[in-house]
Amino acid sequence: VSVLVIACPCALGLATPTAIMVGVGKGAENQILIRDAESLEIGHRVNAIILDKTGTITAGKPSVVSIQWSVDSEQSSLRASLEQSNLTHSSASPPSGGWGVEILLSLESKSEHPLAEAVVKFLKEKGVQSIDLESFESITARGVKGKFEGKTYFVGNSKLLSENGIPIPSELESEAQLWSEKAQTVIWFADEKNALAILGIQDQIKPSSKSAIAKLQNSGVEVYMLTGDNQQTAKAVADEVGIEHFKAEVMPSDKSDFVKSLQEKGKVVAMVGDGINDSEALAQADVSIAMGHGSDIAMDVAKITLITSDLEKIPKAFRLSHLTVNGVKQNLFWAFIYNMIGIPIAAGVLYPINGFLLDPMIAGAAMAFSSVSVVMNSLRLKNLKI
């Protein structure tokens, strides 16, 4: 009877779930929502982490800080309003026909890209009104295009212009280069034949980004940054936050492929993102982390969500994973030790030596104590600082 009582595997059954439950609760206390226990178990083994730039390293609140129209533009409906601001401009003029600014606003109003929201906000604050377009099309990783009065207009990156054979004036190209080196994202506005204007959009880097990235690197985690931005802007941001490995001008599918390439090298990869374009890479990663202010799709795909979107929470999440897994191992140790010692004694291993037989009541108490010790060891995690 004593053998049956003391062999009850209650402690073994409690060892893992109690530690995981306390770990998930501790994460919630620290504004880290863990949806999948597997990510809590894997997190401490992560040795490569990929960060999206916009909304992850940066605040995700871009604003227009510079604008310049081509010297070939003819009219100046926006000049007066720009002269009242601190924005960079040389010729604040819409293209011939007088509808340039309105067309720009109309195109960006229909775009779902977060940078488009910054342009829309800026132009509406200047009193610009949108107009009805004849057609509109969003081009993945390039920008948007639409028709007005039979003429096609484009808003997007420089690749959008080059792919459509639109020449770029030297004065705009040199200005765009300078803005990119200042970590500004350059948006191009063009018609079928000419580049009409550039807008410089800047997204402030989060105060916690640099210190969080340094902590990850000091713990032996390789940090990578992926962005759809141009090379100069990406380099400026990477240099500011201390990231050595970065890739610019990547498409959404490229992010997923990059995760796969690291996994093929034997890396345990974490992906951190906030947008729809990050969802494929989040799904591919071993540990996926979404920022709290991000898109619903990103948060649905991710196994961990940071409520505050503070990058300092990422090292804490990995530290929590380490403590939780250690707790599981300790629980399993104590559960096995009780059974390994208790079962032989209950079977009478000491009887030939000193005549001792384990009383069933004592066996029951020992079995209960083993379960209590496992639960108490798991609860220790609540008092630990992560």
GROMACS .gro file of C-alpha atoms in nm:
model
  386
    1VAL     CA    1   0.000   0.000   0.000
    2SER     CA    2   0.283   0.241   0.088
    3VAL     CA    3   0.444   0.178  -0.252
    4LEU     CA    4   0.120   0.258  -0.437
    5VAL     CA    5   0.064   0.575  -0.232
    6ILE     CA    6   0.416   0.716  -0.260
    7ALA     CA    7   0.443   0.625  -0.631
    8CYS     CA    8   0.153   0.856  -0.717
    9PRO     CA    9   0.299   1.090  -0.984
   10CYS     CA   10   0.113   1.403  -0.870
   11ALA     CA   11   0.431   1.609  -0.838
   12LEU     CA   12   0.542   1.510  -1.188
   13GLY     CA   13   0.208   1.621  -1.327
   14LEU     CA   14   0.237   1.957  -1.153
   15ALA     CA   15   0.602   2.028  -1.232
   16THR     CA   16   0.566   2.186  -1.577
   17PRO     CA   17   0.216   2.345  -1.579
   18THR     CA   18   0.261   2.525  -1.244
   19ALA     CA   19   0.590   2.685  -1.355
   20ILE     CA   20   0.444   2.784  -1.693
   21MET     CA   21   0.131   2.928  -1.532
   22VAL     CA   22   0.333   3.140  -1.289
   23GLY     CA   23   0.564   3.248  -1.574
   24VAL     CA   24   0.271   3.363  -1.788
   25GLY     CA   25   0.130   3.555  -1.492
   26LYS     CA   26   0.467   3.716  -1.421
   27GLY     CA   27   0.485   3.821  -1.784
   28ALA     CA   28   0.143   3.985  -1.766
   29GLU     CA   29   0.257   4.178  -1.457
   30ASN     CA   30   0.541   4.316  -1.668
   31GLN     CA   31   0.315   4.398  -1.968
   32ILE     CA   32   0.431   4.094  -2.163
   33LEU     CA   33   0.135   3.890  -2.288
   34ILE     CA   34   0.231   3.529  -2.362
   35ARG     CA   35  -0.024   3.340  -2.569
   36ASP     CA   36   0.174   3.023  -2.629
   37ALA     CA   37   0.363   2.834  -2.357
   38GLU     CA   38   0.601   2.701  -2.622
   39SER     CA   39   0.741   3.050  -2.681
   40LEU     CA   40   0.807   3.080  -2.307
   41GLU     CA   41   1.002   2.754  -2.319
   42ILE     CA   42   1.201   2.848  -2.633
   43GLY     CA   43   1.268   3.214  -2.555
   44HIS     CA   44   1.582   3.155  -2.347
   45ARG     CA   45   1.742   2.970  -2.641
   46VAL     CA   46   1.702   3.258  -2.890
   47ASN     CA   47   2.039   3.357  -3.035
   48ALA     CA   48   1.923   3.576  -3.326
   49ILE     CA   49   1.654   3.842  -3.324
   50ILE     CA   50   1.515   4.038  -3.619
   51LEU     CA   51   1.368   4.383  -3.562
   52ASP     CA   52   1.146   4.572  -3.801
   53LYS     CA   53   1.238   4.942  -3.816
   54THR     CA   54   0.917   5.142  -3.841
   55GLY     CA   55   0.706   5.109  -3.528
   56THR     CA   56   0.950   4.872  -3.359
   57ILE     CA   57   1.282   5.053  -3.331
   58THR     CA   58   1.113   5.385  -3.408
   59ALA     CA   59   0.804   5.526  -3.239
   60GLY     CA   60   0.573   5.452  -3.530
   61LYS     CA   61   0.455   5.814  -3.546
   62PRO     CA   62   0.613   5.950  -3.864
   63SER     CA   63   0.576   6.314  -3.960
   64VAL     CA   64   0.667   6.522  -4.264
   65VAL     CA   65   0.975   6.731  -4.184
   66SER     CA   66   1.091   6.833  -4.533
   67ILE     CA   67   0.934   6.898  -4.872
   68GLN     CA   68   1.078   7.016  -5.200
   69TRP     CA   69   0.915   7.061  -5.539
   70SER     CA   70   1.100   7.035  -5.865
   71VAL     CA   71   1.220   7.365  -6.009
   72ASP     CA   72   1.031   7.266  -6.325
   73SER     CA   73   0.697   7.303  -6.146
   74GLU     CA   74   0.506   7.611  -6.251
   75GLN     CA   75   0.261   7.720  -5.980
   76SER     CA   76   0.296   7.785  -5.606
   77SER     CA   77  -0.024   7.717  -5.417
   78LEU     CA   78   0.166   7.567  -5.123
   79ARG     CA   79   0.448   7.822  -5.099
   80ALA     CA   80   0.279   8.054  -4.850
   81SER     CA   81   0.189   7.781  -4.605
   82LEU     CA   82   0.537   7.631  -4.619
   83GLU     CA   83   0.699   7.966  -4.552
   84GLN     CA   84   0.512   7.973  -4.221
   85SER     CA   85   0.678   7.645  -4.117
   86ASN     CA   86   1.031   7.525  -4.062
   87LEU     CA   87   1.019   7.275  -4.346
   88THR     CA   88   1.288   7.252  -4.611
   89HIS     CA   89   1.170   7.375  -4.949
   90SER     CA   90   1.310   7.540  -5.258
   91SER     CA   91   1.011   7.555  -5.489
   92ALA     CA   92   0.688   7.475  -5.309
   93SER     CA   93   0.481   7.447  -5.623
   94PRO     CA   94   0.238   7.194  -5.766
   95PRO     CA   95   0.281   7.079  -6.127
   96SER     CA   96   0.114   7.246  -6.419
   97GLY     CA   97  -0.263   7.242  -6.394
   98GLY     CA   98  -0.256   7.350  -6.027
   99TRP     CA   99  -0.379   7.015  -5.893
  100GLY     CA  100  -0.046   6.870  -5.775
  101VAL     CA  101  -0.095   6.900  -5.400
  102GLU     CA  102  -0.457   6.786  -5.423
  103ILE     CA  103  -0.360   6.481  -5.628
  104LEU     CA  104  -0.084   6.397  -5.381
  105LEU     CA  105  -0.333   6.418  -5.093
  106SER     CA  106  -0.592   6.210  -5.279
  107LEU     CA  107  -0.344   5.933  -5.357
  108GLU     CA  108  -0.208   5.916  -5.004
  109SER     CA  109  -0.560   5.925  -4.855
  110LYS     CA  110  -0.634   5.594  -5.025
  111SER     CA  111  -0.306   5.431  -4.923
  112GLU     CA  112  -0.289   5.207  -4.614
  113HIS     CA  113   0.081   5.266  -4.554
  114PRO     CA  114   0.163   5.438  -4.219
  115LEU     CA  115   0.386   5.693  -4.396
  116ALA     CA  116   0.089   5.794  -4.610
  117GLU     CA  117  -0.097   5.892  -4.294
  118ALA     CA  118   0.182   6.137  -4.212
  119VAL     CA  119   0.154   6.299  -4.555
  120VAL     CA  120  -0.226   6.322  -4.531
  121LYS     CA  121  -0.208   6.480  -4.187
  122PHE     CA  122   0.051   6.732  -4.302
  123LEU     CA  123  -0.138   6.839  -4.615
  124LYS     CA  124  -0.473   6.865  -4.439
  125GLU     CA  125  -0.314   7.087  -4.173
  126LYS     CA  126  -0.210   7.314  -4.464
  127GLY     CA  127  -0.571   7.335  -4.579
  128VAL     CA  128  -0.532   7.116  -4.889
  129GLN     CA  129  -0.851   6.948  -5.014
  130SER     CA  130  -0.864   6.607  -5.182
  131ILE     CA  131  -1.020   6.546  -5.522
  132ASP     CA  132  -1.183   6.248  -5.692
  133LEU     CA  133  -0.943   6.024  -5.879
  134GLU     CA  134  -1.042   5.826  -6.188
  135SER     CA  135  -0.854   5.517  -6.069
  136PHE     CA  136  -0.626   5.403  -5.787
  137GLU     CA  137  -0.383   5.111  -5.745
  138SER     CA  138  -0.157   5.008  -5.457
  139ILE     CA  139   0.178   4.856  -5.560
  140THR     CA  140   0.339   4.631  -5.298
  141ALA     CA  141   0.672   4.759  -5.162
  142ARG     CA  142   0.670   5.043  -5.414
  143GLY     CA  143   0.385   5.288  -5.348
  144VAL     CA  144   0.060   5.386  -5.519
  145LYS     CA  145  -0.058   5.524  -5.849
  146GLY     CA  146  -0.378   5.682  -5.975
  147LYS     CA  147  -0.530   5.870  -6.266
  148PHE     CA  148  -0.667   6.222  -6.278
  149GLU     CA  149  -0.791   6.385  -6.600
  150GLY     CA  150  -0.643   6.096  -6.797
  151LYS     CA  151  -0.294   6.140  -6.655
  152THR     CA  152  -0.120   5.888  -6.426
  153TYR     CA  153   0.045   6.003  -6.104
  154PHE     CA  154   0.275   5.807  -5.872
  155VAL     CA  155   0.364   5.831  -5.502
  156GLY     CA  156   0.622   5.598  -5.354
  157ASN     CA  157   0.991   5.517  -5.342
  158SER     CA  158   1.257   5.577  -5.606
  159LYS     CA  159   1.217   5.222  -5.740
  160LEU     CA  160   0.860   5.304  -5.838
  161LEU     CA  161   0.986   5.587  -6.056
  162SER     CA  162   1.273   5.394  -6.211
  163GLU     CA  163   1.050   5.097  -6.295
  164ASN     CA  164   0.816   5.332  -6.479
  165GLY     CA  165   1.094   5.510  -6.665
  166ILE     CA  166   1.043   5.844  -6.492
  167PRO     CA  167   1.359   6.062  -6.486
  168ILE     CA  168   1.469   6.219  -6.158
  169PRO     CA  169   1.600   6.579  -6.164
  170SER     CA  170   1.950   6.615  -6.023
  171GLU     CA  171   1.845   6.876  -5.765
  172LEU     CA  172   1.582   6.641  -5.620
  173GLU     CA  173   1.817   6.344  -5.624
  174SER     CA  174   2.092   6.528  -5.435
  175GLU     CA  175   1.842   6.661  -5.181
  176ALA     CA  176   1.694   6.314  -5.131
  177GLN     CA  177   2.044   6.179  -5.066
  178LEU     CA  178   2.102   6.438  -4.793
  179TRP     CA  179   1.768   6.364  -4.628
  180SER     CA  180   1.833   5.989  -4.633
  181GLU     CA  181   2.165   6.041  -4.454
  182LYS     CA  182   1.968   6.221  -4.180
  183ALA     CA  183   1.750   5.906  -4.133
  184GLN     CA  184   1.458   6.060  -4.322
  185THR     CA  185   1.243   5.839  -4.544
  186VAL     CA  186   1.205   6.002  -4.886
  187ILE     CA  187   0.869   5.984  -5.064
  188TRP     CA  188   0.857   6.066  -5.435
  189PHE     CA  189   0.565   6.226  -5.619
  190ALA     CA  190   0.565   6.212  -5.999
  191ASP     CA  191   0.351   6.216  -6.310
  192GLU     CA  192   0.405   6.003  -6.621
  193LYS     CA  193   0.704   6.207  -6.738
  194ASN     CA  194   0.864   6.388  -6.446
  195ALA     CA  195   0.942   6.367  -6.076
  196LEU     CA  196   0.745   6.655  -5.928
  197ALA     CA  197   0.837   6.660  -5.559
  198ILE     CA  198   0.999   6.480  -5.268
  199LEU     CA  199   0.884   6.467  -4.908
  200GLY     CA  200   1.110   6.381  -4.613
  201ILE     CA  201   0.942   6.181  -4.338
  202GLN     CA  202   1.106   6.117  -4.006
  203ASP     CA  203   1.006   5.874  -3.733
  204GLN     CA  204   1.175   5.934  -3.400
  205ILE     CA  205   1.372   5.644  -3.252
  206LYS     CA  206   1.227   5.519  -2.924
  207PRO     CA  207   1.431   5.623  -2.617
  208SER     CA  208   1.456   5.259  -2.505
  209SER     CA  209   1.569   5.112  -2.839
  210LYS     CA  210   1.943   5.165  -2.805
  211SER     CA  211   1.970   5.032  -2.448
  212ALA     CA  212   1.744   4.731  -2.522
  213ILE     CA  213   1.950   4.638  -2.829
  214ALA     CA  214   2.272   4.670  -2.626
  215LYS     CA  215   2.131   4.435  -2.360
  216LEU     CA  216   2.038   4.178  -2.624
  217GLN     CA  217   2.384   4.197  -2.780
  218ASN     CA  218   2.555   4.169  -2.441
  219SER     CA  219   2.356   3.852  -2.371
  220GLY     CA  220   2.493   3.693  -2.688
  221VAL     CA  221   2.195   3.752  -2.917
  222GLU     CA  222   2.269   3.866  -3.272
  223VAL     CA  223   2.046   4.162  -3.363
  224TYR     CA  224   1.932   4.224  -3.721
  225MET     CA  225   1.721   4.508  -3.862
  226LEU     CA  226   1.505   4.470  -4.173
  227THR     CA  227   1.330   4.761  -4.341
  228GLY     CA  228   1.168   4.857  -4.668
  229ASP     CA  229   1.347   5.191  -4.645
  230ASN     CA  230   1.643   5.286  -4.861
  231GLN     CA  231   2.002   5.195  -4.776
  232GLN     CA  232   2.107   5.537  -4.648
  233THR     CA  233   1.812   5.577  -4.410
  234ALA     CA  234   1.852   5.221  -4.283
  235LYS     CA  235   2.223   5.274  -4.218
  236ALA     CA  236   2.160   5.600  -4.033
  237VAL     CA  237   1.909   5.433  -3.800
  238ALA     CA  238   2.123   5.122  -3.753
  239ASP     CA  239   2.428   5.333  -3.663
  240GLU     CA  240   2.228   5.536  -3.413
  241VAL     CA  241   2.100   5.233  -3.221
  242GLY     CA  242   2.416   5.024  -3.254
  243ILE     CA  243   2.301   4.752  -3.497
  244GLU     CA  244   2.572   4.603  -3.719
  245HIS     CA  245   2.356   4.373  -3.933
  246PHE     CA  246   2.077   4.530  -4.136
  247LYS     CA  247   1.905   4.493  -4.473
  248ALA     CA  248   1.728   4.772  -4.660
  249GLU     CA  249   1.464   4.778  -4.933
  250VAL     CA  250   1.323   4.438  -4.834
  251MET     CA  251   0.981   4.314  -4.943
  252PRO     CA  252   0.746   4.139  -4.695
  253SER     CA  253   0.832   3.797  -4.841
  254ASP     CA  254   1.205   3.880  -4.808
  255LYS     CA  255   1.164   3.907  -4.432
  256SER     CA  256   1.026   3.554  -4.411
  257ASP     CA  257   1.304   3.426  -4.636
  258PHE     CA  258   1.563   3.594  -4.413
  259VAL     CA  259   1.417   3.420  -4.107
  260LYS     CA  260   1.442   3.087  -4.291
  261SER     CA  261   1.803   3.152  -4.390
  262LEU     CA  262   1.900   3.210  -4.026
  263GLN     CA  263   1.712   2.898  -3.915
  264GLU     CA  264   1.896   2.694  -4.177
  265LYS     CA  265   2.220   2.808  -4.015
  266GLY     CA  266   2.103   2.657  -3.687
  267LYS     CA  267   1.985   2.980  -3.527
  268VAL     CA  268   1.687   3.001  -3.294
  269VAL     CA  269   1.519   3.311  -3.435
  270ALA     CA  270   1.288   3.567  -3.278
  271MET     CA  271   1.103   3.815  -3.499
  272VAL     CA  272   0.969   4.146  -3.369
  273GLY     CA  273   0.725   4.346  -3.582
  274ASP     CA  274   0.407   4.549  -3.576
  275GLY     CA  275   0.261   4.557  -3.928
  276ILE     CA  276   0.073   4.343  -4.175
  277ASN     CA  277   0.392   4.316  -4.380
  278ASP     CA  278   0.564   4.148  -4.083
  279SER     CA  279   0.301   3.875  -4.037
  280GLU     CA  280   0.462   3.619  -4.269
  281ALA     CA  281   0.799   3.654  -4.096
  282LEU     CA  282   0.631   3.640  -3.753
  283ALA     CA  283   0.465   3.313  -3.849
  284GLN     CA  284   0.797   3.168  -3.968
  285ALA     CA  285   1.003   3.264  -3.662
  286ASP     CA  286   1.063   3.032  -3.366
  287VAL     CA  287   0.950   3.309  -3.129
  288SER     CA  288   0.724   3.584  -3.264
  289ILE     CA  289   0.677   3.913  -3.078
  290ALA     CA  290   0.427   4.184  -3.175
  291MET     CA  291   0.421   4.543  -3.057
  292GLY     CA  292   0.103   4.642  -2.873
  293HIS     CA  293   0.018   4.934  -3.100
  294GLY     CA  294   0.060   4.722  -3.414
  295SER     CA  295  -0.191   4.573  -3.655
  296ASP     CA  296  -0.444   4.312  -3.542
  297ILE     CA  297  -0.300   4.060  -3.788
  298ALA     CA  298   0.049   4.091  -3.640
  299MET     CA  299  -0.085   4.043  -3.287
  300ASP     CA  300  -0.296   3.744  -3.396
  301VAL     CA  301   0.006   3.573  -3.552
  302ALA     CA  302   0.252   3.655  -3.274
  303LYS     CA  303   0.294   3.429  -2.971
  304ILE     CA  304   0.404   3.719  -2.748
  305THR     CA  305   0.264   4.073  -2.743
  306LEU     CA  306   0.432   4.368  -2.573
  307ILE     CA  307   0.156   4.592  -2.440
  308THR     CA  308   0.370   4.906  -2.411
  309SER     CA  309   0.571   4.854  -2.733
  310ASP     CA  310   0.883   4.914  -2.522
  311LEU     CA  311   1.183   4.722  -2.656
  312GLU     CA  312   1.319   4.691  -2.301
  313LYS     CA  313   1.049   4.426  -2.252
  314ILE     CA  314   1.220   4.190  -2.500
  315PRO     CA  315   1.530   4.117  -2.283
  316LYS     CA  316   1.287   4.081  -1.991
  317ALA     CA  317   1.080   3.827  -2.187
  318PHE     CA  318   1.392   3.619  -2.256
  319ARG     CA  319   1.499   3.648  -1.891
  320LEU     CA  320   1.151   3.533  -1.785
  321SER     CA  321   1.181   3.235  -2.018
  322HIS     CA  322   1.516   3.144  -1.861
  323LEU     CA  323   1.374   3.162  -1.506
  324THR     CA  324   1.062   2.965  -1.601
  325VAL     CA  325   1.254   2.682  -1.767
  326ASN     CA  326   1.488   2.666  -1.467
  327GLY     CA  327   1.180   2.638  -1.246
  328VAL     CA  328   1.046   2.349  -1.454
  329LYS     CA  329   1.381   2.165  -1.427
  330GLN     CA  330   1.392   2.218  -1.049
  331ASN     CA  331   1.036   2.093  -1.013
  332LEU     CA  332   1.110   1.779  -1.214
  333PHE     CA  333   1.422   1.720  -1.005
  334TRP     CA  334   1.233   1.733  -0.676
  335ALA     CA  335   0.947   1.523  -0.809
  336PHE     CA  336   1.184   1.249  -0.927
  337ILE     CA  337   1.395   1.261  -0.610
  338TYR     CA  338   1.090   1.198  -0.389
  339ASN     CA  339   0.992   0.894  -0.594
  340MET     CA  340   1.346   0.762  -0.633
  341ILE     CA  341   1.403   0.773  -0.256
  342GLY     CA  342   1.050   0.701  -0.138
  343ILE     CA  343   0.956   0.397  -0.350
  344PRO     CA  344   1.254   0.176  -0.244
  345ILE     CA  345   1.194   0.266   0.121
  346ALA     CA  346   0.821   0.189   0.087
  347ALA     CA  347   0.911  -0.143  -0.078
  348GLY     CA  348   1.112  -0.238   0.234
  349VAL     CA  349   1.471  -0.183   0.128
  350LEU     CA  350   1.558  -0.087   0.488
  351TYR     CA  351   1.371  -0.378   0.651
  352PRO     CA  352   1.661  -0.628   0.639
  353ILE     CA  353   1.889  -0.367   0.794
  354ASN     CA  354   1.685  -0.216   1.077
  355GLY     CA  355   1.335  -0.361   1.039
  356PHE     CA  356   1.189  -0.028   0.917
  357LEU     CA  357   0.870  -0.036   0.711
  358LEU     CA  358   0.714   0.286   0.580
  359ASP     CA  359   0.370   0.348   0.724
  360PRO     CA  360   0.106   0.425   0.454
  361MET     CA  361   0.012   0.744   0.642
  362ILE     CA  362   0.370   0.866   0.629
  363ALA     CA  363   0.385   0.770   0.262
  364GLY     CA  364   0.072   0.976   0.198
  365ALA     CA  365   0.219   1.274   0.381
  366ALA     CA  366   0.544   1.246   0.181
  367MET     CA  367   0.351   1.230  -0.146
  368ALA     CA  368   0.148   1.540  -0.052
  369PHE     CA  369   0.462   1.724   0.057
  370SER     CA  370   0.628   1.652  -0.278
  371SER     CA  371   0.335   1.818  -0.458
  372VAL     CA  372   0.339   2.115  -0.221
  373SER     CA  373   0.715   2.162  -0.263
  374VAL     CA  374   0.677   2.168  -0.642
  375VAL     CA  375   0.401   2.430  -0.625
  376MET     CA  376   0.595   2.643  -0.374
  377ASN     CA  377   0.906   2.629  -0.591
  378SER     CA  378   0.701   2.751  -0.890
  379LEU     CA  379   0.556   3.037  -0.685
  380ARG     CA  380   0.908   3.160  -0.604
  381LEU     CA  381   0.916   3.304  -0.957
  382LYS     CA  382   0.654   3.562  -0.856
  383ASN     CA  383   0.904   3.725  -0.621
  384LEU     CA  384   1.197   3.726  -0.863
  385LYS     CA  385   1.293   4.038  -1.055
  386ILE     CA  386   1.321   4.002  -1.432
   0.00000   0.00000   0.00000
